[in-house]
Coordinates of C-alpha atoms in Angstrom, one line a residue:
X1 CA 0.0 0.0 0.0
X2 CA 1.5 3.2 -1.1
X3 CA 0.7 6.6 1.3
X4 CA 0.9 10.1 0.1
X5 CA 1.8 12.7 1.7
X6 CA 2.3 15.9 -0.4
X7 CA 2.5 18.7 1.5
X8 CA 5.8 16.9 3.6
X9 CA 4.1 17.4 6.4
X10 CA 5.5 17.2 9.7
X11 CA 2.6 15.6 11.4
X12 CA 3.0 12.7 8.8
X13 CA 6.0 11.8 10.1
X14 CA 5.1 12.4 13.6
X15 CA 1.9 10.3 13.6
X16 CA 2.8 7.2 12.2
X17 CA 6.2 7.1 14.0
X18 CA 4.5 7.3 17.0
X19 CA 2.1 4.2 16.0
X20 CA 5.9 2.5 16.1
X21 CA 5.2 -0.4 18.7
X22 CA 7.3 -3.9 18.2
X23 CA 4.8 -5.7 20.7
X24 CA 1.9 -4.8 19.2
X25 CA 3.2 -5.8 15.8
X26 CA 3.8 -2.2 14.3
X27 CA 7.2 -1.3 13.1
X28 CA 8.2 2.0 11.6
X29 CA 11.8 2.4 9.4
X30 CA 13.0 4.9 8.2
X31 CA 15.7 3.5 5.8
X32 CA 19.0 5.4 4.8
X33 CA 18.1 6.9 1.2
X34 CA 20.4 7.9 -1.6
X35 CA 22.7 5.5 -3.7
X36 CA 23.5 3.2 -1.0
X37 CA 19.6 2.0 0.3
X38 CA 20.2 -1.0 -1.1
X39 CA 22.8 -2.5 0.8
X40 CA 22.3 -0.5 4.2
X41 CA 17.9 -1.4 3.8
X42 CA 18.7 -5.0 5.4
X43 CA 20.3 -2.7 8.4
X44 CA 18.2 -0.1 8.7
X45 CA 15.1 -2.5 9.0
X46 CA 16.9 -4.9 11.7
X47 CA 17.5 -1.3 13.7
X48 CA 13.9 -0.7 13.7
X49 CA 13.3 -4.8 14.6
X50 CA 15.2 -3.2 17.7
X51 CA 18.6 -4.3 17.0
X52 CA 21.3 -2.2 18.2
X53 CA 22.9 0.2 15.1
X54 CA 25.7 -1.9 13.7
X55 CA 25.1 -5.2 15.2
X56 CA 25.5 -6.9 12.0
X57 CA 29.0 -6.0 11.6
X58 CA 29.6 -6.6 15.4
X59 CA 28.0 -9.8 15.6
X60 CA 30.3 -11.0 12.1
X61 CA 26.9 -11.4 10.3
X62 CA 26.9 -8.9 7.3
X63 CA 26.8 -11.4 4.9
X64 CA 23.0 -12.3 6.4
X65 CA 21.4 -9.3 6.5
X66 CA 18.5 -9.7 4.0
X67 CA 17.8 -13.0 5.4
X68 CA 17.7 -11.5 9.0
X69 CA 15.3 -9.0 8.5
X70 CA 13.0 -11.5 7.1
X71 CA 13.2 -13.8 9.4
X72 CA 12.9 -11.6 12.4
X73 CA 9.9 -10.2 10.7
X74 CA 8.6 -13.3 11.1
X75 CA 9.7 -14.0 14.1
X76 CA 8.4 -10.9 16.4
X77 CA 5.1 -11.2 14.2
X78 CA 5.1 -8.2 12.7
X79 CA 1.7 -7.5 11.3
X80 CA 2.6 -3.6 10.0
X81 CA 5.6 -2.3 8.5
X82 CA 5.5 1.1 7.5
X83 CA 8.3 2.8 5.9
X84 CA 8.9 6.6 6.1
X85 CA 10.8 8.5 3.1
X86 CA 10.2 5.8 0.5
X87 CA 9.9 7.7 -2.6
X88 CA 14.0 8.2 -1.9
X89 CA 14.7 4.6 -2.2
X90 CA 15.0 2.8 -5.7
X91 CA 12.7 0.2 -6.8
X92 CA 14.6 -2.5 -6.1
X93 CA 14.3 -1.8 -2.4
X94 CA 10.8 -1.4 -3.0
X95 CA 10.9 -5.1 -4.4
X96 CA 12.7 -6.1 -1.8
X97 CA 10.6 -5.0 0.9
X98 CA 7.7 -6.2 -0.9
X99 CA 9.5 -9.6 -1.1
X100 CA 10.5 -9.7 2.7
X101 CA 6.8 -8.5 3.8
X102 CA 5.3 -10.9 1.7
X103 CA 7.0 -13.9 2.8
X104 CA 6.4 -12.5 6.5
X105 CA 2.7 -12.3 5.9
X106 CA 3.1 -8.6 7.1
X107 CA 1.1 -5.7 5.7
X108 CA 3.7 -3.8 3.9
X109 CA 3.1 0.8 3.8
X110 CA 5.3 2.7 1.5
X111 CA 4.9 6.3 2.5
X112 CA 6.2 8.3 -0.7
X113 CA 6.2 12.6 0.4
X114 CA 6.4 15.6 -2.2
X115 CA 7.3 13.8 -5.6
X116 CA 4.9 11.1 -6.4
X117 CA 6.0 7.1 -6.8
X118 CA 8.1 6.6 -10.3
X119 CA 6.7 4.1 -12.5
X120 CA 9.7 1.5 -11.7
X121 CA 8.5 1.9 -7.8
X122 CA 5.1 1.0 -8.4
X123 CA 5.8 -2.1 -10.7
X124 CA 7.5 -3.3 -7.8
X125 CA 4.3 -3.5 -6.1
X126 CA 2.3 -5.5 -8.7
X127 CA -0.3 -7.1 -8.0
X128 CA -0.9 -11.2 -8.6
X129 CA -2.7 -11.5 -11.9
X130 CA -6.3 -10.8 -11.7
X131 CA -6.3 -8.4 -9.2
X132 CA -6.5 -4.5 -9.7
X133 CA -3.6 -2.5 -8.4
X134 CA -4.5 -0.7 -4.9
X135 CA -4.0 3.0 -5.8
X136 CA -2.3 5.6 -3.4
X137 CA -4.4 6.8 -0.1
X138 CA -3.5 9.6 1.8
X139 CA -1.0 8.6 5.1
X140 CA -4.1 9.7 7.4
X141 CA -5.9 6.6 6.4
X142 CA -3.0 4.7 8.0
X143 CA -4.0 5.9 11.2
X144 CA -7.4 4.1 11.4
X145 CA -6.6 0.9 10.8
X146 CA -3.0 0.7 12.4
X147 CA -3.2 0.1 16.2
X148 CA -2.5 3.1 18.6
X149 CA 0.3 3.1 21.1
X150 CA -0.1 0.6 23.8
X151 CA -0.8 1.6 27.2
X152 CA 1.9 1.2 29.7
X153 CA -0.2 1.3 32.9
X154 CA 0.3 2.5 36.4
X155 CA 3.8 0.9 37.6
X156 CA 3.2 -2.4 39.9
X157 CA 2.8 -1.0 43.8
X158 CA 5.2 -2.1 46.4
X159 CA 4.1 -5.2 48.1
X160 CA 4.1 -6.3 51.8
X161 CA 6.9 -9.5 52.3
X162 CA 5.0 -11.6 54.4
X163 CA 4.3 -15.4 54.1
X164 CA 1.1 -16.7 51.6
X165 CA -1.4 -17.1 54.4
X166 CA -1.5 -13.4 55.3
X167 CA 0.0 -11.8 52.1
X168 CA -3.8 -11.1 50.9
X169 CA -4.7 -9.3 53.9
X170 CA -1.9 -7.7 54.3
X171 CA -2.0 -6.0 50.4
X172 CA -5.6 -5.0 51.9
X173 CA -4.7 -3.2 54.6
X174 CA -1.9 -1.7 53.6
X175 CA -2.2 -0.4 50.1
X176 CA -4.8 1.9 48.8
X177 CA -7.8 0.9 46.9
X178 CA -7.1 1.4 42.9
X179 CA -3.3 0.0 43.8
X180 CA -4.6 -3.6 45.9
X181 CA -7.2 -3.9 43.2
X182 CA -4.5 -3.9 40.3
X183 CA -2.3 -6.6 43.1
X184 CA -5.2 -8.6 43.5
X185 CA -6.4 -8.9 39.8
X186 CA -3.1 -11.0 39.1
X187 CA -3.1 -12.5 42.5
X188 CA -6.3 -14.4 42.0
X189 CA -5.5 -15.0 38.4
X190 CA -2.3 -16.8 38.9
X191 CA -4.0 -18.4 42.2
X192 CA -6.6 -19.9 40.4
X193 CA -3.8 -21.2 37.5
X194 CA -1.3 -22.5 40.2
X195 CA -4.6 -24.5 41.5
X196 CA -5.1 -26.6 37.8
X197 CA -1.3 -27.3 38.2
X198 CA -1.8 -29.4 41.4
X199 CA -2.5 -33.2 39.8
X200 CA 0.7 -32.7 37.6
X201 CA 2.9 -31.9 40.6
X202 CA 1.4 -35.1 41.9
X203 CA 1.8 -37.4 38.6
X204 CA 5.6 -39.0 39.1
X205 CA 5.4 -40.5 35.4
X206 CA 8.2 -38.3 34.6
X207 CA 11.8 -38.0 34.9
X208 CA 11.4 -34.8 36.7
X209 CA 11.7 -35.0 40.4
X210 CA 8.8 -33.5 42.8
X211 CA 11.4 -30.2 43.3
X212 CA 12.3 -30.1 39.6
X213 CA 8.0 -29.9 38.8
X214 CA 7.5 -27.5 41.3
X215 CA 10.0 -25.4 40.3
X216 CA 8.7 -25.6 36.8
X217 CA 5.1 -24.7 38.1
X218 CA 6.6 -21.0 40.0
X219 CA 8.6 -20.5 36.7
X220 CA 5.6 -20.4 34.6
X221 CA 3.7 -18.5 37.5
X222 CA 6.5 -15.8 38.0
X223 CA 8.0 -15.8 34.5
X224 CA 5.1 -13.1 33.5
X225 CA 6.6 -10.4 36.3
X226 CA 8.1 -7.3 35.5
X227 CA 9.4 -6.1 38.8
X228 CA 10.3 -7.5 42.4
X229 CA 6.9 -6.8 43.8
X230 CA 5.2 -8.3 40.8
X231 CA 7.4 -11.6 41.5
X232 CA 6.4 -11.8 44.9
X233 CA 2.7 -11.6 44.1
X234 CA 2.6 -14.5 41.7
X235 CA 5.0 -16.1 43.9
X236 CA 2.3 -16.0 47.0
X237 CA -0.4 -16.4 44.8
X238 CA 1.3 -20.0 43.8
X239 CA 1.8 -20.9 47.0
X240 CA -1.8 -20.4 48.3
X241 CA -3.3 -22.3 45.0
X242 CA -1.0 -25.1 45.7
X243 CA -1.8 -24.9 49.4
X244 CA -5.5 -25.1 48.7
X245 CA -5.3 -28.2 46.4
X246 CA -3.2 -29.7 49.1
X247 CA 0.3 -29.1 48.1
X248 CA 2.8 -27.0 50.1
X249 CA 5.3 -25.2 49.2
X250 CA 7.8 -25.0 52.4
X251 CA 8.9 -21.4 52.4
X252 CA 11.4 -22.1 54.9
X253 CA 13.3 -23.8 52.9
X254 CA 16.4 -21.9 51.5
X255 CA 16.0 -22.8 48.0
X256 CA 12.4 -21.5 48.1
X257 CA 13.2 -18.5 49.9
X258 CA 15.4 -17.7 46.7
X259 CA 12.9 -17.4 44.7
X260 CA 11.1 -14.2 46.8
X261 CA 14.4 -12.6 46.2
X262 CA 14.7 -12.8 43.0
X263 CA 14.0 -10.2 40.9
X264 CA 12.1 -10.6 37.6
X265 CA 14.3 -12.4 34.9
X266 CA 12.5 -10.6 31.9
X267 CA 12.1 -7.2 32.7
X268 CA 10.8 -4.6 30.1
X269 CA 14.2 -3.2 30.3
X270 CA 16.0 -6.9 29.6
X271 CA 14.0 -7.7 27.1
X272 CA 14.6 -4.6 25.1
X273 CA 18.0 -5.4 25.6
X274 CA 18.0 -9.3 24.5
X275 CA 16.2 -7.9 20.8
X276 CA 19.2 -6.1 20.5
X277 CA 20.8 -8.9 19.2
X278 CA 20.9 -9.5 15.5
X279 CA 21.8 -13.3 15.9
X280 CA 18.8 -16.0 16.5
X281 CA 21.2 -18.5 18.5
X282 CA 23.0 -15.9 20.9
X283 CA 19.6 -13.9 21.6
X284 CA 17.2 -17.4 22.3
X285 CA 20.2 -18.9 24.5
X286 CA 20.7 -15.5 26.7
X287 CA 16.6 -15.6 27.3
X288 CA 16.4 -19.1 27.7
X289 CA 19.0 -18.8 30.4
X290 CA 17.5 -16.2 31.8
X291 CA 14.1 -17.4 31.7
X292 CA 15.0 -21.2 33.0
X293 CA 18.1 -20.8 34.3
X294 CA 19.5 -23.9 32.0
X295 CA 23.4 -24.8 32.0
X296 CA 25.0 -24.7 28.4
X297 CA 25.0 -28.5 28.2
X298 CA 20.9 -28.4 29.1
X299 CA 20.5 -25.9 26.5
X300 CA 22.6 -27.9 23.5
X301 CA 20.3 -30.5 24.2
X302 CA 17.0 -28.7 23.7
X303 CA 15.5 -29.7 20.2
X304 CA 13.6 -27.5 18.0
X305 CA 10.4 -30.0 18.5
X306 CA 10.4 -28.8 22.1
X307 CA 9.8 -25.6 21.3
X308 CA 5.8 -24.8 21.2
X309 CA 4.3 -21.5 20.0
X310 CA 0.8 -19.9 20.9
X311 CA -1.0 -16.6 21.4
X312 CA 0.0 -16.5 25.2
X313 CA 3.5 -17.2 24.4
X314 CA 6.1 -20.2 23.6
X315 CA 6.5 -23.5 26.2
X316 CA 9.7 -25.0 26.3
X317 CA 9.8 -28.4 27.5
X318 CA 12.8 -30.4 28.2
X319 CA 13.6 -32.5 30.8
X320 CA 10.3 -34.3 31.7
X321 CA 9.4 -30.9 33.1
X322 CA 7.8 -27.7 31.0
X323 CA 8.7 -24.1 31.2
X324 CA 7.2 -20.8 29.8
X325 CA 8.6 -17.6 28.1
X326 CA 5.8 -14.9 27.8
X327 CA 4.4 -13.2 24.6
X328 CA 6.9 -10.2 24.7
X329 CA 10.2 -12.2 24.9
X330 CA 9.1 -14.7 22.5
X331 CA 10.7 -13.4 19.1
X332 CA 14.0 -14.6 19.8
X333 CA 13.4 -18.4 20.7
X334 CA 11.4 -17.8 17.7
X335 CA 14.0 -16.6 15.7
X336 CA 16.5 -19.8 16.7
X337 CA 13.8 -22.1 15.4
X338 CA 13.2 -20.9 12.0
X339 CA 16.6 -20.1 11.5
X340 CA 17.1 -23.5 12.2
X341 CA 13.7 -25.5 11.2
X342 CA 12.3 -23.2 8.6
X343 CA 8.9 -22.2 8.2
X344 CA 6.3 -24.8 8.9
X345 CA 5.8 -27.5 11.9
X346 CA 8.4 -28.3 13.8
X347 CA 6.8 -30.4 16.6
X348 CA 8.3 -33.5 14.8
X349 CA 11.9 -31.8 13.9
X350 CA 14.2 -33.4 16.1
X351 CA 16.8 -31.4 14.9
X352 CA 19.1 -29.2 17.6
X353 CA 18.0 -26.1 18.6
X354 CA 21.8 -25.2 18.7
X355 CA 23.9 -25.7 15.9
X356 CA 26.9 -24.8 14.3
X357 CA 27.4 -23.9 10.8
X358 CA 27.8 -27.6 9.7
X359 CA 24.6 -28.9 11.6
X360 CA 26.5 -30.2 14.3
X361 CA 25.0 -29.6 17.7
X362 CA 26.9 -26.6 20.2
X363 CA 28.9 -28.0 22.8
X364 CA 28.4 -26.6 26.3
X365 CA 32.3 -25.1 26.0
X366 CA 30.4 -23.4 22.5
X367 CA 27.3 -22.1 24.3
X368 CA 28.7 -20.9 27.0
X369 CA 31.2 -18.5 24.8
X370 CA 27.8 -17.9 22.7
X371 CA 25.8 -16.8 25.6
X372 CA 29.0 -14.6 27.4
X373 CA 29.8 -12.9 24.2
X374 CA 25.9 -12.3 23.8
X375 CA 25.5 -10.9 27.1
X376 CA 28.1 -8.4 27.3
X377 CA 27.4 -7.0 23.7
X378 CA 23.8 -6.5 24.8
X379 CA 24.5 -5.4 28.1
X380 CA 22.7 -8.3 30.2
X381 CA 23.6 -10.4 32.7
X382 CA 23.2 -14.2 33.2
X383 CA 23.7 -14.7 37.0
X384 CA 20.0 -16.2 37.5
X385 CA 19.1 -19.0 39.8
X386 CA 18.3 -22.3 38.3
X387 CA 14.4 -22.9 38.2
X388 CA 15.1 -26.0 40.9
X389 CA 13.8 -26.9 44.4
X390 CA 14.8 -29.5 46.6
X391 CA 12.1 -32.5 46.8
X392 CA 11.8 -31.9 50.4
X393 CA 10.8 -28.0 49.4
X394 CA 7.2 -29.7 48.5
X395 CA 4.7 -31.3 50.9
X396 CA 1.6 -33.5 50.2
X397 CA -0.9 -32.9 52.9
X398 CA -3.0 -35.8 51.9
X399 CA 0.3 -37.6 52.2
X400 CA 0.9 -36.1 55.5
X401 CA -2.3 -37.0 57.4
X402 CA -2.7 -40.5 55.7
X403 CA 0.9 -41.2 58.2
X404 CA -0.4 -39.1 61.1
X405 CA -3.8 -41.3 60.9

């Protein structure tokens, strides 16, 4: 779809930058113009995937830049791409961006300001046979159907630290009304979740241990949190589902007393940070680690059918036991399996989620240099706890009165 703007106007710009909003789906480039589009296109679009300027050079992948761009179209789900200035590229960007939004399934707009699309531009944008050309709309017309910004919301409130038995009242009592109602909204929600997770924690038909599915079950529970408060929420909100089904969680154990400490392992900010990276492998290992807390030899042997995709995010299973990696820090686990599997199913591609350029699977020595490298270009850390608990850490009450009875 090709948008006119005529007059130049600022507002154009303005207004459909501001629509610019990578979770939502909506990207906005504005690509380098003159004589050298063509080459720098691949990096200008990866910058606004989110990618740091230059990471293609940094990260020794210039030779893969096309490819890239497409595939981490794909992989963040880009419905929108709207690209500022484009009556200053030539038509063979235009065919290329065409190309790459096509094979994305993403809804490519060309906004072309002042001098009207050449001929050559708008061949690029041929239509299959049979179907009439789409003619030029004004850029205004873009704003109705491209979603607005998202809404942020109010920041999560500080939470009292006290046990899961009085954690509810507590929130009452001591915060104010519009704050404990947002506390309590996710509280019950991830209550009444934990509750549905009680008869796996129970089934021992897998290799997992009692610990190892418990701390499974908080992973998926906490994984959602975006600050410390947040974490401590969905952790109490586990432990009183569990409790209520007739599970509990010791919290004086010291292993589960780590996880009140910890602070959320996908932030905003880390996030943000992890779609610096330009390559698939380095970005899904750093947020796998972070999200899981796997050793390099766990993650070389994860397999791309583990990986399973859906609207609320992707679940990685591995181990008998199954974590979860929410919506927004999706894209680059995403990214490592179609790099790897290609577009299509992959729940029966056994192939290695980690692999070098000859197919072979990464070593633990490889991944952990993959994963360090990645984390200091991108400014992250990796130091989080492993998602484990000791078997002792979880109590069965029917167990527990069966033997005093």
């Amino acid at each position: 779809m090709v948008l006119t703007d005529p007059g130049d106007s600022p507002g154009c710009v303005a207004g459909l930058t501001a629509r610019h909003d990578l979770g939502r789906g909506v990207v906005v480039c504005l690509p380098q113009p003159g004589p050298g589009a063509a080459p720098a296109l691949a990096g200008d679009l990866l910058i606004a995937l989110g990618k740091f300027p230059g990471a293609l050079a940094a990260e020794h992948l210039s030779r893969r830049g096309r490819e890239l761009a497409g595939l981490w179209l794909r992989a963040e789900q880009v419905h929108d791409l709207v690209v500022l200035r484009a009556d200053r590229l030539p038509a063979r960007c235009w065919t290329s961006l065409a190309t790459l939004a096509a094979a994305a399934g993403t809804r490519l707009w060309l906004v072309v300001h002042r001098a009207a699309a050449s001929p050559g531009q708008l061949a690029a944008l041929a239509p299959p046979a049979g179907r009439p050309p789409a003619g030029p709309r004004p850029w205004r017309a873009a704003l109705a159907i491209l979603p607005g910004p998202g809404n942020t919301g109010p920041a999560f409130p500080a939470v009292p630290d006290v046990e899961f038995p009085l954690f509810r009242a507590a929130a009452r009592r001591l915060l104010d009304p519009a704050a404990f109602a947002h506390v309590d909204a996710i509280y019950l929600d991830t209550r009444a979740r934990a509750r549905a997770c009680a008869a796996p924690l129970r089934h021992e038909g897998t290799a997992a241990s009692s610990g190892e599915r418990a701390a499974a079950v908080l992973q998926q529970h906490t994984i959602d949190a975006a600050s410390a408060g947040e974490v401590l929420t969905r952790m109490r909100a586990a432990q009183a589902g569990l409790f209520a089904e007739g599970l509990l969680l010791d919290p004086s154990v010291h292993a589960a007393r780590g996880w009140r400490n910890n602070q959320p392992r996908l932030d905003d900010a880390t996030v943000t940070r992890l779609r610096g990276l330009a390559d698939p492998a380095a970005a899904a290992a750093i947020t796998l680690t972070r999200a899981t807390g796997m050793r390099p030899d766990q993650l070389g042997a994860l397999r791309c059918c583990d990986v399973n995709d859906s609207e609320a995010g992707l679940s990685v299973r591995t181990r008998g036991v199954t974590y979860r990696l929410p919506a927004r820090a999706a894209g680059p686990v995403r990214a490592a399996v179609l790099d790897r599997a290609g577009i299509g199913d992959v729940t029966a591609n056994r192939e290695p989620l980690f692999a070098g350029a000859a197919g072979a699977q990464l070593t633990g020595r490889q991944l952990h240099k993959l994963c360090s490298q990645g984390a200091a270009w991108a400014g992250v850390t990796l130091s989080c706890s492993p998602c484990w608990l000791p078997d002792h850490a979880v109590t069965d009450l029917r167990d527990a009165a069966r033997a005093v009875s």
